[in-house]
PDB file of C-alpha atoms in Angstrom:
ATOM      1  CA  UNK A   9      -2.676  -7.129  17.852  1.00 82.00           C
ATOM      2  CA  UNK A  10      -1.566 -10.280  16.039  1.00 89.00           C
ATOM      3  CA  UNK A  11       1.590 -10.436  13.936  1.00 87.00           C
ATOM      4  CA  UNK A  12      -0.671 -10.120  10.846  1.00 86.00           C
ATOM      5  CA  UNK A  13      -2.121  -6.876  12.208  1.00 84.00           C
ATOM      6  CA  UNK A  14      -5.572  -8.161  13.260  1.00 89.00           C
ATOM      7  CA  UNK A  15      -7.103  -7.468  16.675  1.00 89.00           C
ATOM      8  CA  UNK A  16      -6.005 -10.099  19.204  1.00 90.00           C
ATOM      9  CA  UNK A  17      -9.554 -10.910  20.289  1.00 92.00           C
ATOM     10  CA  UNK A  18     -12.241 -13.112  18.765  1.00 91.00           C
ATOM     11  CA  UNK A  19     -14.260 -11.427  15.956  1.00 93.00           C
ATOM     12  CA  UNK A  20     -16.429  -9.562  15.334  1.00 95.00           C
ATOM     13  CA  UNK A  21     -13.971  -6.668  15.475  1.00 96.00           C
ATOM     14  CA  UNK A  22     -16.617  -4.088  14.637  1.00 96.00           C
ATOM     15  CA  UNK A  23     -20.411  -4.183  14.636  1.00 97.00           C
ATOM     16  CA  UNK A  24     -23.460  -2.175  13.702  1.00 97.00           C
ATOM     17  CA  UNK A  25     -26.150  -2.595  16.332  1.00 97.00           C
ATOM     18  CA  UNK A  26     -29.777  -1.569  16.716  1.00 97.00           C
ATOM     19  CA  UNK A  27     -31.098  -1.101  20.234  1.00 95.00           C
ATOM     20  CA  UNK A  28     -34.709  -0.967  21.307  1.00 95.00           C
ATOM     21  CA  UNK A  29     -34.787   2.227  23.362  1.00 95.00           C
ATOM     22  CA  UNK A  30     -37.919   1.091  25.208  1.00 97.00           C
ATOM     23  CA  UNK A  31     -36.386  -2.164  26.487  1.00 97.00           C
ATOM     24  CA  UNK A  32     -32.637  -1.550  26.222  1.00 96.00           C
ATOM     25  CA  UNK A  33     -32.310  -4.860  24.362  1.00 97.00           C
ATOM     26  CA  UNK A  34     -30.573  -5.450  21.041  1.00 97.00           C
ATOM     27  CA  UNK A  35     -32.927  -5.742  18.079  1.00 97.00           C
ATOM     28  CA  UNK A  36     -30.026  -6.923  15.911  1.00 98.00           C
ATOM     29  CA  UNK A  37     -26.250  -6.771  15.656  1.00 97.00           C
ATOM     30  CA  UNK A  38     -24.179  -7.424  12.501  1.00 97.00           C
ATOM     31  CA  UNK A  39     -20.433  -7.358  11.738  1.00 97.00           C
ATOM     32  CA  UNK A  40     -19.496  -4.034  10.123  1.00 98.00           C
ATOM     33  CA  UNK A  41     -16.628  -4.193   7.635  1.00 96.00           C
ATOM     34  CA  UNK A  42     -14.372  -6.963   6.464  1.00 95.00           C
ATOM     35  CA  UNK A  43     -10.798  -7.715   5.537  1.00 94.00           C
ATOM     36  CA  UNK A  44     -10.538  -8.532   1.818  1.00 92.00           C
ATOM     37  CA  UNK A  45      -7.766 -11.075   2.345  1.00 93.00           C
ATOM     38  CA  UNK A  46      -9.849 -12.967   4.926  1.00 94.00           C
ATOM     39  CA  UNK A  47     -12.956 -12.848   2.727  1.00 93.00           C
ATOM     40  CA  UNK A  48     -10.921 -14.333  -0.147  1.00 94.00           C
ATOM     41  CA  UNK A  49     -10.054 -17.260   2.158  1.00 94.00           C
ATOM     42  CA  UNK A  50     -13.780 -17.873   2.740  1.00 94.00           C
ATOM     43  CA  UNK A  51     -13.859 -16.361   6.232  1.00 93.00           C
ATOM     44  CA  UNK A  52     -17.212 -14.672   6.957  1.00 91.00           C
ATOM     45  CA  UNK A  53     -17.226 -10.900   7.622  1.00 91.00           C
ATOM     46  CA  UNK A  54     -15.237 -10.183  10.783  1.00 95.00           C
ATOM     47  CA  UNK A  55     -16.049  -6.510  11.138  1.00 96.00           C
ATOM     48  CA  UNK A  56     -13.292  -3.914  11.395  1.00 94.00           C
ATOM     49  CA  UNK A  57     -12.551  -1.105  13.791  1.00 92.00           C
ATOM     50  CA  UNK A  58     -14.710   1.803  12.646  1.00 93.00           C
ATOM     51  CA  UNK A  59     -15.006   5.566  13.007  1.00 94.00           C
ATOM     52  CA  UNK A  60     -18.162   7.402  11.994  1.00 94.00           C
ATOM     53  CA  UNK A  61     -21.840   6.995  12.621  1.00 96.00           C
ATOM     54  CA  UNK A  62     -24.903   5.886  10.683  1.00 97.00           C
ATOM     55  CA  UNK A  63     -27.782   7.887   9.285  1.00 97.00           C
ATOM     56  CA  UNK A  64     -31.319   6.474   9.017  1.00 96.00           C
ATOM     57  CA  UNK A  65     -33.815   7.488   6.334  1.00 94.00           C
ATOM     58  CA  UNK A  66     -37.563   7.775   6.792  1.00 90.00           C
ATOM     59  CA  UNK A  67     -37.849   4.844   4.378  1.00 92.00           C
ATOM     60  CA  UNK A  68     -36.020   2.535   6.794  1.00 95.00           C
ATOM     61  CA  UNK A  69     -32.504   2.480   5.348  1.00 97.00           C
ATOM     62  CA  UNK A  70     -29.416   2.701   7.551  1.00 98.00           C
ATOM     63  CA  UNK A  71     -26.373   4.110   5.719  1.00 98.00           C
ATOM     64  CA  UNK A  72     -22.887   3.872   7.207  1.00 98.00           C
ATOM     65  CA  UNK A  73     -19.304   3.917   5.943  1.00 98.00           C
ATOM     66  CA  UNK A  74     -16.907   4.099   8.952  1.00 97.00           C
ATOM     67  CA  UNK A  75     -14.887   0.951   8.103  1.00 96.00           C
ATOM     68  CA  UNK A  76     -11.288   0.454   7.046  1.00 93.00           C
ATOM     69  CA  UNK A  77     -12.402  -1.537   3.972  1.00 95.00           C
ATOM     70  CA  UNK A  78     -13.381   1.749   2.268  1.00 96.00           C
ATOM     71  CA  UNK A  79     -17.029   0.848   1.624  1.00 97.00           C
ATOM     72  CA  UNK A  80     -20.352   2.487   2.321  1.00 98.00           C
ATOM     73  CA  UNK A  81     -23.256   0.189   3.076  1.00 98.00           C
ATOM     74  CA  UNK A  82     -27.042   0.279   3.374  1.00 98.00           C
ATOM     75  CA  UNK A  83     -28.845  -1.945   5.859  1.00 98.00           C
ATOM     76  CA  UNK A  84     -32.507  -2.678   6.540  1.00 98.00           C
ATOM     77  CA  UNK A  85     -33.463  -0.774   9.695  1.00 97.00           C
ATOM     78  CA  UNK A  86     -35.800  -3.546  10.894  1.00 96.00           C
ATOM     79  CA  UNK A  87     -33.517  -6.589  10.708  1.00 97.00           C
ATOM     80  CA  UNK A  88     -29.959  -5.472   9.870  1.00 98.00           C
ATOM     81  CA  UNK A  89     -29.903  -7.187   6.472  1.00 98.00           C
ATOM     82  CA  UNK A  90     -27.211  -5.804   4.155  1.00 98.00           C
ATOM     83  CA  UNK A  91     -28.994  -4.318   1.134  1.00 98.00           C
ATOM     84  CA  UNK A  92     -26.199  -2.557  -0.759  1.00 97.00           C
ATOM     85  CA  UNK A  93     -22.515  -1.661  -0.598  1.00 97.00           C
ATOM     86  CA  UNK A  94     -20.248   0.546  -2.681  1.00 98.00           C
ATOM     87  CA  UNK A  95     -16.461   0.941  -2.873  1.00 98.00           C
ATOM     88  CA  UNK A  96     -15.428   4.474  -1.937  1.00 98.00           C
ATOM     89  CA  UNK A  97     -12.244   6.133  -3.258  1.00 98.00           C
ATOM     90  CA  UNK A  98     -10.979   6.466   0.352  1.00 97.00           C
ATOM     91  CA  UNK A  99     -12.376   5.326   3.689  1.00 97.00           C
ATOM     92  CA  UNK A 100     -15.370   7.350   4.855  1.00 97.00           C
ATOM     93  CA  UNK A 101     -14.705   7.960   8.555  1.00 97.00           C
ATOM     94  CA  UNK A 102     -17.636  10.355   8.813  1.00 95.00           C
ATOM     95  CA  UNK A 103     -21.380  10.200   9.291  1.00 97.00           C
ATOM     96  CA  UNK A 104     -23.182  10.443   5.930  1.00 98.00           C
ATOM     97  CA  UNK A 105     -25.558  13.300   5.238  1.00 97.00           C
ATOM     98  CA  UNK A 106     -29.008  12.819   3.699  1.00 96.00           C
ATOM     99  CA  UNK A 107     -30.941  15.688   2.136  1.00 95.00           C
ATOM    100  CA  UNK A 108     -33.745  16.489  -0.308  1.00 95.00           C
ATOM    101  CA  UNK A 109     -33.431  18.784  -3.307  1.00 95.00           C
ATOM    102  CA  UNK A 110     -36.280  19.386  -5.752  1.00 95.00           C
ATOM    103  CA  UNK A 111     -38.113  16.308  -4.492  1.00 93.00           C
ATOM    104  CA  UNK A 112     -35.112  13.969  -4.879  1.00 95.00           C
ATOM    105  CA  UNK A 113     -33.282  12.422  -1.910  1.00 95.00           C
ATOM    106  CA  UNK A 114     -29.463  12.377  -1.824  1.00 97.00           C
ATOM    107  CA  UNK A 115     -26.762  10.879   0.348  1.00 97.00           C
ATOM    108  CA  UNK A 116     -23.259  12.402   0.667  1.00 98.00           C
ATOM    109  CA  UNK A 117     -20.215  10.998   2.471  1.00 98.00           C
ATOM    110  CA  UNK A 118     -16.839  12.635   3.098  1.00 97.00           C
ATOM    111  CA  UNK A 119     -14.006  10.233   2.206  1.00 97.00           C
ATOM    112  CA  UNK A 120     -10.828  11.363   3.916  1.00 96.00           C
ATOM    113  CA  UNK A 121      -9.282   8.051   4.975  1.00 95.00           C
ATOM    114  CA  UNK A 122      -6.029   8.395   6.875  1.00 93.00           C
ATOM    115  CA  UNK A 123      -6.921   6.343   9.949  1.00 90.00           C
ATOM    116  CA  UNK A 124      -6.348   2.636  10.580  1.00 86.00           C
ATOM    117  CA  UNK A 125      -3.532   2.488   8.012  1.00 87.00           C
ATOM    118  CA  UNK A 126      -5.804   3.535   5.130  1.00 92.00           C
ATOM    119  CA  UNK A 127      -4.675   5.973   2.430  1.00 95.00           C
ATOM    120  CA  UNK A 128      -5.555   9.648   2.940  1.00 97.00           C
ATOM    121  CA  UNK A 129      -7.798  11.391   0.439  1.00 96.00           C
ATOM    122  CA  UNK A 130     -10.074  14.354  -0.031  1.00 95.00           C
ATOM    123  CA  UNK A 131     -13.217  13.226  -1.826  1.00 97.00           C
ATOM    124  CA  UNK A 132     -16.930  13.673  -1.332  1.00 98.00           C
ATOM    125  CA  UNK A 133     -19.156  11.039  -2.901  1.00 98.00           C
ATOM    126  CA  UNK A 134     -22.854  11.682  -3.503  1.00 98.00           C
ATOM    127  CA  UNK A 135     -25.617   9.246  -4.370  1.00 97.00           C
ATOM    128  CA  UNK A 136     -29.157   9.871  -5.576  1.00 96.00           C
ATOM    129  CA  UNK A 137     -31.675   7.562  -3.917  1.00 91.00           C
ATOM    130  CA  UNK A 138     -34.370   6.025  -6.102  1.00 84.00           C
TER     131      UNK A 138
END
């Protein structure tokens, strides 16, 4: 770890990756998470250490929180393009849950924080998908 608290290796420090299970090759790999203070200096996303997994919808969206920057993100399953992100009240170190109710699809994430020097909390955040 550096004196500023960053990992002492070259970024990315956390990634989201898609593997082709037929070939074992990467389809895509993108940095997952960022440090606000580095972003403000114009440094591209570095990724952060992360805890928690993704969930994939039938419509081709990959949802994941897992990062110390307290965001949840949606990526395109085919190419890894970031489609959406949202600031959570606390870091979501959990795998999101997707479910249907009365024909509407929802996404829920537990936001407990507490790891990686992030504040602890006790929130659940739910989203209705269009």
